Each structure stands twice: as structure tokens, then as C-alpha cells.
Coordinates of N, CA and C in Angstrom, one line a residue:
M1 N -58.9 271.2 -49.1 CA -58.5 270.4 -50.2 C -58.8 268.9 -49.9
I2 N -58.5 268.5 -48.7 CA -58.7 267.1 -48.3 C -60.2 266.8 -48.2
Y3 N -61.0 267.8 -47.7 CA -62.4 267.6 -47.6 C -63.1 267.5 -49.0
S4 N -62.6 268.3 -50.0 CA -63.2 268.2 -51.3 C -62.8 266.9 -52.0
I5 N -61.6 266.4 -51.7 CA -61.3 265.1 -52.3 C -62.1 264.0 -51.7
S6 N -62.3 264.0 -50.4 CA -63.1 263.0 -49.7 C -64.6 263.1 -50.1
L7 N -65.0 264.3 -50.3 CA -66.4 264.5 -50.7 C -66.6 264.0 -52.1
T8 N -65.7 264.2 -53.0 CA -65.7 263.7 -54.4 C -65.7 262.2 -54.3
F9 N -64.9 261.6 -53.5 CA -64.8 260.1 -53.4 C -66.2 259.6 -52.9
I10 N -66.8 260.2 -51.9 CA -68.1 259.8 -51.4 C -69.2 259.9 -52.5
L11 N -69.2 261.0 -53.2 CA -70.2 261.2 -54.3 C -70.1 260.1 -55.4
I12 N -68.8 259.8 -55.7 CA -68.6 258.8 -56.7 C -69.1 257.4 -56.2
L13 N -68.8 257.1 -54.9 CA -69.3 255.9 -54.3 C -70.8 255.9 -54.2
F14 N -71.5 257.0 -53.9 CA -72.9 257.1 -53.9 C -73.5 256.8 -55.2
L15 N -72.9 257.4 -56.3 CA -73.4 257.1 -57.7 C -73.2 255.7 -58.1
F16 N -72.1 255.1 -57.7 CA -71.8 253.7 -58.0 C -72.9 252.8 -57.3
I17 N -73.1 253.0 -56.1 CA -74.1 252.2 -55.3 C -75.5 252.4 -56.0
G18 N -75.8 253.7 -56.3 CA -77.1 254.0 -56.9 C -77.3 253.3 -58.2
L19 N -76.3 253.3 -59.1 CA -76.5 252.7 -60.4 C -76.4 251.2 -60.3
T20 N -75.7 250.7 -59.4 CA -75.6 249.2 -59.3 C -76.7 248.6 -58.6
F21 N -77.1 249.1 -57.4 CA -78.1 248.5 -56.5 C -79.4 249.3 -56.5
G22 N -79.5 250.4 -57.1 CA -80.7 251.3 -57.0 C -80.5 252.4 -56.1
F23 N -81.1 253.5 -56.4 CA -80.9 254.8 -55.6 C -81.6 254.7 -54.3
N24 N -82.6 253.8 -54.1 CA -83.3 253.7 -52.8 C -82.2 253.1 -51.8
R25 N -81.5 252.1 -52.2 CA -80.4 251.6 -51.3 C -79.3 252.6 -51.1
A26 N -79.0 253.4 -52.1 CA -77.9 254.4 -52.0 C -78.3 255.4 -51.0
V27 N -79.6 255.8 -51.0 CA -80.1 256.8 -50.0 C -80.1 256.2 -48.6
G28 N -80.4 254.9 -48.5 CA -80.3 254.2 -47.2 C -78.9 254.1 -46.7
M29 N -77.9 254.2 -47.6 CA -76.5 254.1 -47.2 C -75.9 255.4 -46.9
I30 N -76.6 256.5 -46.9 CA -76.1 257.8 -46.6 C -75.4 257.9 -45.2
P31 N -76.0 257.4 -44.1 CA -75.2 257.4 -42.9 C -73.9 256.7 -42.9
V32 N -73.8 255.6 -43.6 CA -72.6 254.8 -43.7 C -71.6 255.6 -44.5
L33 N -72.1 256.2 -45.6 CA -71.2 257.1 -46.5 C -70.7 258.3 -45.7
F34 N -71.5 258.8 -44.8 CA -71.0 260.0 -44.0 C -69.9 259.6 -43.1
I35 N -70.0 258.4 -42.5 CA -68.9 257.9 -41.6 C -67.7 257.6 -42.5
V36 N -67.8 257.1 -43.7 CA -66.7 256.8 -44.5 C -66.1 258.2 -44.9
F37 N -66.9 259.2 -45.2 CA -66.4 260.5 -45.5 C -65.5 261.1 -44.4
L38 N -66.0 260.9 -43.1 CA -65.2 261.4 -42.0 C -63.9 260.7 -41.9
L39 N -64.0 259.4 -42.1 CA -62.7 258.6 -42.0 C -61.7 259.0 -43.1
V40 N -62.2 259.1 -44.3 CA -61.4 259.5 -45.4 C -60.8 260.9 -45.2
A41 N -61.6 261.8 -44.7 CA -61.2 263.1 -44.5 C -60.1 263.2 -43.4
F42 N -60.4 262.5 -42.3 CA -59.4 262.5 -41.2 C -58.1 261.8 -41.6
L43 N -58.2 260.6 -42.2 CA -57.0 259.8 -42.6 C -56.3 260.5 -43.7
G44 N -57.0 261.2 -44.6 CA -56.4 262.0 -45.6 C -55.6 263.2 -45.0
W45 N -56.2 263.8 -44.1 CA -55.5 264.9 -43.4 C -54.3 264.4 -42.7
F46 N -54.5 263.3 -42.0 CA -53.3 262.7 -41.3 C -52.2 262.3 -42.2
A47 N -52.6 261.7 -43.4 CA -51.6 261.2 -44.3 C -50.9 262.4 -45.0
V48 N -51.6 263.5 -45.2 CA -50.9 264.7 -45.8 C -50.0 265.3 -44.8
N49 N -50.4 265.5 -43.6 CA -49.6 266.2 -42.6 C -48.4 265.4 -42.1
F50 N -48.6 264.1 -42.1 CA -47.5 263.3 -41.5 C -46.9 262.3 -42.6
F51 N -47.0 262.8 -43.9 CA -46.5 262.0 -45.0 C -45.0 261.6 -44.8
W52 N -44.2 262.5 -44.4 CA -42.7 262.2 -44.3 C -42.5 261.2 -43.1
V53 N -43.2 261.3 -42.1 CA -43.1 260.4 -40.9 C -43.5 259.0 -41.4
I54 N -44.7 258.9 -42.0 CA -45.2 257.6 -42.5 C -44.2 257.0 -43.5
L55 N -43.7 257.8 -44.4 CA -42.7 257.3 -45.4 C -41.5 256.8 -44.7
L56 N -41.0 257.5 -43.7 CA -39.8 257.1 -42.9 C -40.0 255.8 -42.2
V57 N -41.2 255.6 -41.6 CA -41.5 254.4 -40.8 C -41.6 253.2 -41.8
V58 N -42.2 253.4 -42.9 CA -42.3 252.3 -43.9 C -40.9 251.9 -44.5
L59 N -40.1 252.9 -44.7 CA -38.8 252.7 -45.2 C -37.9 251.9 -44.2
I60 N -38.0 252.3 -42.9 CA -37.2 251.7 -41.9 C -37.7 250.2 -41.7
N61 N -39.0 250.0 -41.8 CA -39.5 248.6 -41.7 C -39.1 247.8 -42.9
Y62 N -39.1 248.4 -44.0 CA -38.6 247.6 -45.2 C -37.2 247.2 -45.1
L63 N -36.3 248.2 -44.7 CA -34.9 247.9 -44.6 C -34.6 246.9 -43.5
K64 N -35.3 247.0 -42.4 CA -35.1 246.1 -41.3 C -35.5 244.6 -41.6
N65 N -36.6 244.5 -42.4 CA -37.1 243.2 -42.7 C -36.7 242.7 -44.1
K66 N -35.8 243.4 -44.7 CA -35.5 243.0 -46.1 C -34.9 241.6 -46.3
N67 N -34.0 241.2 -45.4 CA -33.4 239.9 -45.5 C -34.1 238.8 -44.7
Q68 N -35.2 239.1 -44.0 CA -35.9 238.1 -43.3 C -37.0 237.5 -44.1
P69 N -37.1 236.2 -44.1 CA -38.2 235.6 -44.9 C -39.6 235.9 -44.2
K70 N -40.6 236.0 -45.0 CA -41.9 236.3 -44.4 C -42.3 235.1 -43.7
S71 N -42.9 235.3 -42.5 CA -43.3 234.2 -41.6 C -44.7 233.7 -42.1
T72 N -44.9 232.5 -42.0 CA -46.2 231.9 -42.3 C -46.6 231.0 -41.2
K73 N -47.8 230.7 -41.0 CA -48.3 229.9 -40.0 C -48.1 228.4 -40.4
R74 N -48.1 228.1 -41.7 CA -47.9 226.8 -42.1 C -46.4 226.4 -42.2
R75 N -46.2 225.2 -42.0 CA -44.8 224.7 -42.2 C -44.7 224.1 -43.6
T76 N -43.6 224.4 -44.3 CA -43.4 223.9 -45.6 C -42.4 222.8 -45.6
Y77 N -42.7 221.7 -46.2 CA -41.8 220.6 -46.2 C -41.4 220.4 -47.6
Y78 N -40.1 220.2 -47.8 CA -39.5 220.0 -49.1 C -39.0 218.6 -49.2
Y79 N -39.1 217.9 -50.3 CA -38.6 216.6 -50.4 C -37.5 216.6 -51.5
R80 N -36.4 216.2 -51.2 CA -35.3 216.2 -52.1 C -35.1 214.8 -52.6
Y81 N -35.2 214.5 -53.9 CA -35.1 213.2 -54.4 C -33.7 212.9 -54.8
D82 N -33.2 211.9 -54.2 CA -31.8 211.4 -54.5 C -31.9 210.0 -55.0
S83 N -31.5 209.8 -56.2 CA -31.7 208.4 -56.8 C -30.9 207.4 -56.1
N84 N -29.8 207.8 -55.5 CA -28.9 206.8 -54.8 C -29.5 206.3 -53.5
S85 N -30.1 207.2 -52.8 CA -30.7 206.8 -51.5 C -32.1 207.3 -51.4
A86 N -33.0 206.9 -52.3 CA -34.4 207.5 -52.3 C -35.2 206.7 -51.2
S87 N -35.8 207.5 -50.3 CA -36.6 206.9 -49.2 C -38.0 206.9 -49.7
D88 N -38.8 206.2 -49.0 CA -40.2 205.9 -49.3 C -41.0 207.2 -49.1
F89 N -41.8 207.6 -50.1 CA -42.7 208.8 -50.0 C -43.6 208.7 -48.8
E90 N -44.1 207.5 -48.6 CA -45.0 207.4 -47.5 C -44.4 207.8 -46.1
E91 N -43.1 207.4 -45.9 CA -42.4 207.8 -44.7 C -42.3 209.4 -44.7
F92 N -42.0 210.0 -45.8 CA -41.9 211.4 -45.8 C -43.2 212.1 -45.4
F93 N -44.3 211.6 -45.9 CA -45.6 212.3 -45.6 C -46.0 211.9 -44.2
R94 N -45.6 210.8 -43.6 CA -45.9 210.5 -42.3 C -45.2 211.4 -41.3
Q95 N -43.9 211.8 -41.7 CA -43.2 212.7 -40.8 C -43.7 214.1 -41.0
A96 N -44.1 214.5 -42.2 CA -44.6 215.8 -42.5 C -45.9 216.2 -41.8
S97 N -46.8 215.2 -41.8 CA -48.1 215.5 -41.3 C -48.3 215.2 -39.8
G98 N -47.4 214.4 -39.3 CA -47.5 214.1 -37.8 C -48.5 213.0 -37.5
N99 N -49.7 213.2 -38.0 CA -50.8 212.3 -37.6 C -51.2 211.5 -38.8
Y100 N -50.3 211.1 -39.7 CA -50.6 210.3 -40.9 C -51.1 208.9 -40.5
S101 N -52.1 208.5 -41.2 CA -52.6 207.2 -41.0 C -53.0 206.6 -42.4
R102 N -52.5 205.5 -42.7 CA -52.8 204.9 -44.0 C -54.2 204.4 -44.0
Q103 N -54.8 204.7 -45.2 CA -56.2 204.2 -45.4 C -56.3 202.8 -45.7
Q104 N -57.2 202.1 -45.1 CA -57.4 200.7 -45.3 C -58.4 200.5 -46.5
Y105 N -58.1 199.7 -47.4 CA -59.0 199.4 -48.5 C -59.4 197.9 -48.5
S106 N -60.7 197.7 -48.7 CA -61.2 196.3 -48.7 C -61.2 195.8 -50.2
G107 N -60.9 194.6 -50.3 CA -60.9 194.0 -51.7 C -59.6 194.4 -52.4
N108 N -59.7 194.2 -53.7 CA -58.5 194.6 -54.6 C -58.6 196.1 -54.9
Y109 N -57.7 196.8 -54.5 CA -57.7 198.2 -54.8 C -56.6 198.5 -55.9
E110 N -57.1 199.1 -57.0 CA -56.1 199.4 -58.1 C -55.9 200.9 -58.1
N111 N -54.7 201.4 -57.9 CA -54.4 202.8 -57.9 C -54.6 203.4 -59.3
P112 N -55.5 204.4 -59.4 CA -55.7 205.0 -60.8 C -54.5 205.7 -61.4
F113 N -53.5 206.0 -60.6 CA -52.4 206.7 -61.1 C -51.3 205.7 -61.5
G114 N -51.4 204.4 -61.2 CA -50.5 203.4 -61.6 C -49.2 203.4 -60.8
Y115 N -49.3 203.9 -59.6 CA -48.1 203.9 -58.7 C -48.0 202.5 -58.0
A116 N -46.9 201.9 -58.2 CA -46.7 200.6 -57.5 C -45.5 200.8 -56.5
E117 N -45.8 200.5 -55.3 CA -44.8 200.7 -54.2 C -43.6 199.8 -54.4
D118 N -42.4 200.4 -54.2 CA -41.2 199.7 -54.3 C -40.9 199.0 -52.9
K119 N -41.0 197.7 -52.9 CA -40.9 196.9 -51.6 C -39.5 196.4 -51.4
S120 N -38.5 196.7 -52.3 CA -37.2 196.2 -52.1 C -36.6 196.6 -50.8
K121 N -37.0 197.8 -50.3 CA -36.5 198.3 -49.0 C -36.9 197.4 -47.9
Y122 N -38.1 196.9 -48.0 CA -38.7 196.0 -46.9 C -38.0 194.7 -46.9
Y123 N -37.7 194.2 -48.1 CA -36.9 192.9 -48.1 C -35.6 193.1 -47.5
T124 N -34.9 194.2 -47.7 CA -33.6 194.5 -47.2 C -33.7 194.6 -45.7
I125 N -34.7 195.3 -45.2 CA -34.9 195.4 -43.7 C -35.0 194.0 -43.0
L126 N -35.8 193.2 -43.6 CA -36.0 191.8 -43.0 C -34.8 190.9 -43.4
G127 N -34.0 191.2 -44.3 CA -32.8 190.4 -44.7 C -33.2 189.2 -45.4
V128 N -34.2 189.2 -46.3 CA -34.6 188.1 -47.1 C -34.5 188.5 -48.6
T129 N -34.5 187.5 -49.4 CA -34.5 187.8 -50.9 C -35.9 188.1 -51.4
K130 N -35.9 188.7 -52.6 CA -37.2 189.2 -53.1 C -38.2 188.0 -53.5
D131 N -37.6 186.8 -53.7 CA -38.5 185.7 -54.0 C -38.7 184.8 -52.8
A132 N -38.6 185.4 -51.6 CA -38.9 184.7 -50.3 C -40.3 184.4 -50.2
G133 N -40.6 183.2 -49.6 CA -42.0 182.9 -49.3 C -42.5 183.4 -48.0
K134 N -43.8 183.1 -47.8 CA -44.5 183.6 -46.6 C -43.8 183.1 -45.3
D135 N -43.4 181.8 -45.3 CA -42.8 181.2 -44.1 C -41.4 181.8 -43.8
E136 N -40.7 182.0 -44.9 CA -39.3 182.6 -44.7 C -39.4 184.1 -44.2
I137 N -40.3 184.8 -44.7 CA -40.5 186.2 -44.2 C -40.9 186.2 -42.8
K138 N -41.8 185.3 -42.4 CA -42.3 185.2 -41.0 C -41.2 184.9 -40.1
K139 N -40.3 183.9 -40.5 CA -39.2 183.5 -39.6 C -38.2 184.6 -39.5
A140 N -37.9 185.3 -40.6 CA -37.0 186.4 -40.5 C -37.5 187.5 -39.6
Y141 N -38.8 187.8 -39.7 CA -39.5 188.8 -38.8 C -39.4 188.4 -37.4
R142 N -39.7 187.2 -37.0 CA -39.7 186.8 -35.6 C -38.2 186.9 -35.1
D143 N -37.3 186.5 -35.9 CA -35.9 186.5 -35.4 C -35.4 188.0 -35.1
L144 N -35.8 188.9 -36.0 CA -35.4 190.3 -35.8 C -36.2 190.9 -34.6
V145 N -37.4 190.5 -34.4 CA -38.2 191.0 -33.3 C -37.5 190.6 -32.0
K146 N -37.1 189.3 -31.9 CA -36.4 188.8 -30.7 C -35.1 189.6 -30.5
Q147 N -34.5 189.9 -31.6 CA -33.2 190.6 -31.5 C -33.3 192.0 -31.0
H148 N -34.4 192.7 -31.5 CA -34.5 194.2 -31.2 C -35.6 194.6 -30.3
H149 N -36.2 193.6 -29.6 CA -37.3 193.9 -28.7 C -36.9 194.8 -27.6
P150 N -37.7 195.9 -27.3 CA -37.4 196.8 -26.2 C -37.2 196.2 -24.8
D151 N -37.9 195.2 -24.5 CA -37.8 194.6 -23.2 C -36.3 194.0 -23.0
K152 N -35.7 193.7 -24.0 CA -34.3 193.2 -23.9 C -33.3 194.3 -23.5
F153 N -33.7 195.6 -23.7 CA -32.8 196.7 -23.5 C -33.3 197.7 -22.4
T154 N -33.9 197.1 -21.4 CA -34.4 198.0 -20.3 C -33.3 198.7 -19.6
N155 N -32.1 198.1 -19.4 CA -31.0 198.8 -18.7 C -30.1 199.5 -19.6
A156 N -30.4 199.6 -20.9 CA -29.5 200.3 -21.8 C -29.7 201.8 -21.8
S157 N -28.8 202.5 -22.5 CA -28.9 204.0 -22.5 C -30.1 204.4 -23.3
E158 N -30.5 205.7 -23.2 CA -31.7 206.2 -23.9 C -31.5 206.1 -25.4
S159 N -30.3 206.4 -25.9 CA -30.1 206.4 -27.3 C -30.2 205.0 -27.9
E160 N -29.7 204.1 -27.1 CA -29.7 202.7 -27.6 C -31.1 202.2 -27.6
K161 N -31.9 202.5 -26.5 CA -33.3 202.2 -26.5 C -34.1 202.7 -27.7
E162 N -33.8 204.0 -28.0 CA -34.5 204.7 -29.1 C -34.1 204.0 -30.4
Y163 N -32.9 203.7 -30.6 CA -32.4 203.0 -31.8 C -33.2 201.7 -32.0
H164 N -33.3 200.9 -30.9 CA -34.0 199.6 -31.1 C -35.5 199.7 -31.3
E165 N -36.1 200.8 -30.6 CA -37.5 201.0 -30.9 C -37.8 201.4 -32.3
N166 N -36.9 202.3 -32.8 CA -37.1 202.7 -34.3 C -36.8 201.5 -35.2
K167 N -35.9 200.7 -34.9 CA -35.6 199.5 -35.7 C -36.8 198.6 -35.7
L168 N -37.4 198.4 -34.5 CA -38.5 197.5 -34.4 C -39.7 198.1 -35.2
K169 N -39.9 199.4 -35.2 CA -41.0 200.0 -36.0 C -40.7 199.7 -37.5
E170 N -39.5 199.8 -37.9 CA -39.2 199.5 -39.3 C -39.4 198.1 -39.6
I171 N -39.1 197.2 -38.7 CA -39.3 195.7 -38.9 C -40.8 195.4 -39.0
N172 N -41.6 196.0 -38.1 CA -43.0 195.8 -38.1 C -43.6 196.3 -39.4
E173 N -43.2 197.5 -39.9 CA -43.7 198.1 -41.1 C -43.4 197.2 -42.3
A174 N -42.1 196.7 -42.3 CA -41.7 195.9 -43.4 C -42.5 194.6 -43.5
Y175 N -42.7 194.0 -42.3 CA -43.5 192.7 -42.2 C -44.9 193.0 -42.7
E176 N -45.5 194.1 -42.2 CA -46.9 194.4 -42.5 C -47.0 194.6 -44.1
K177 N -46.1 195.3 -44.7 CA -46.2 195.5 -46.1 C -46.0 194.2 -46.9
L178 N -45.0 193.4 -46.5 CA -44.7 192.2 -47.2 C -45.8 191.1 -47.0
S179 N -46.3 191.0 -45.8 CA -47.3 190.0 -45.5 C -48.6 190.2 -46.2
K180 N -48.9 191.5 -46.6 CA -50.1 191.8 -47.4 C -50.1 191.0 -48.7
D181 N -49.0 190.8 -49.3 CA -48.9 190.1 -50.6 C -49.4 188.7 -50.5
F182 N -49.3 188.1 -49.3 CA -49.6 186.7 -49.2 C -51.0 186.5 -48.6
S183 N -51.7 187.5 -48.2 CA -53.1 187.3 -47.7 C -54.1 187.4 -48.7

């Protein structure tokens, strides 16, 4: 029974190859079709004789992995938007990709999507008003750098060092973003 089913399958495959690519190629494929016939016949015999065992193994695996999420090699990052404390998208993508680097554009670059970055966060970090001039921003930046510079905290605890390093990174980013407006 299994052999007749696999032989029928191989004949249908032979006719399909013959009609699609020509019978000369189908004849050239006879050794490959013979190997496929043997595989189908053996696997078909195996599947018929051990059907209940195969079904039991599949069922056990299904029940065991039912509540576990499928693993993927990629990491998926989700961004939750909270209007009360919305953080900068650029910071989110920097954390998500790990090796994020901002592209530098020469001249006046106009974003085709019309996105204008909200810089109010940077003014808050530097502690200046939104109508502050270049000199005022520079003075606030220098004062904050002196206050949070890592050399000042060499004998401090690791958590305190890390806090001031992160604070200095925020201050540098804020100054970089705001000083672009004046250049």
C-alpha cells in the first residue's frame, strides 16, 4: 500500500516535471526521483507503523510548550507612550540598537516627514529658559559640567559615580542639541 502511494506520488512528480520543464529533463531526474521514492516509501512506512507514537510525541510537546512564548533570535522592543512623561524617541532607539549613532547632515536639512524635535527637555536639563541666548546656555553648561564632572567624584561610591557620569552625558547631549541652533 505504501509503495503504491509513493510510486503514484513519484509518477505525478515525473509528469509535472515533464510538462513544466520538458521530458528530457524529467528523464534526467529519474535517479533523483528514485531516491525520493525510497524516502517517501520508508518515511511513509515509518509514519504508518509508528503513527500513535508520533502523535503522542507531538501532543506531549504541544502541551509542554503551550504556555511558553516562541523564542526568537531577535529582541523586540516596545515603546509605551505616556503623554505625562514622554521621553525622547532618539534616546529610545539609542538604547534599543546599542550602537546607535546620529547621522551628520551638512547644510540645512529639512526632514521630509515634518518632525521637529522637542527641545524643551534640553532646556530643563541645563536649567535655562527657552528664550536663553548662546552665552547663557554656554554658562549654564559650564557650571553643570563643573558640578558633575567625574574627576570630582573619584572617591565616591560606584552608584554615585555612575549617576554623575549619566548626568554629564545628559548635559553634554543637551548642550550639543541646543548649541546647534546658534551655529
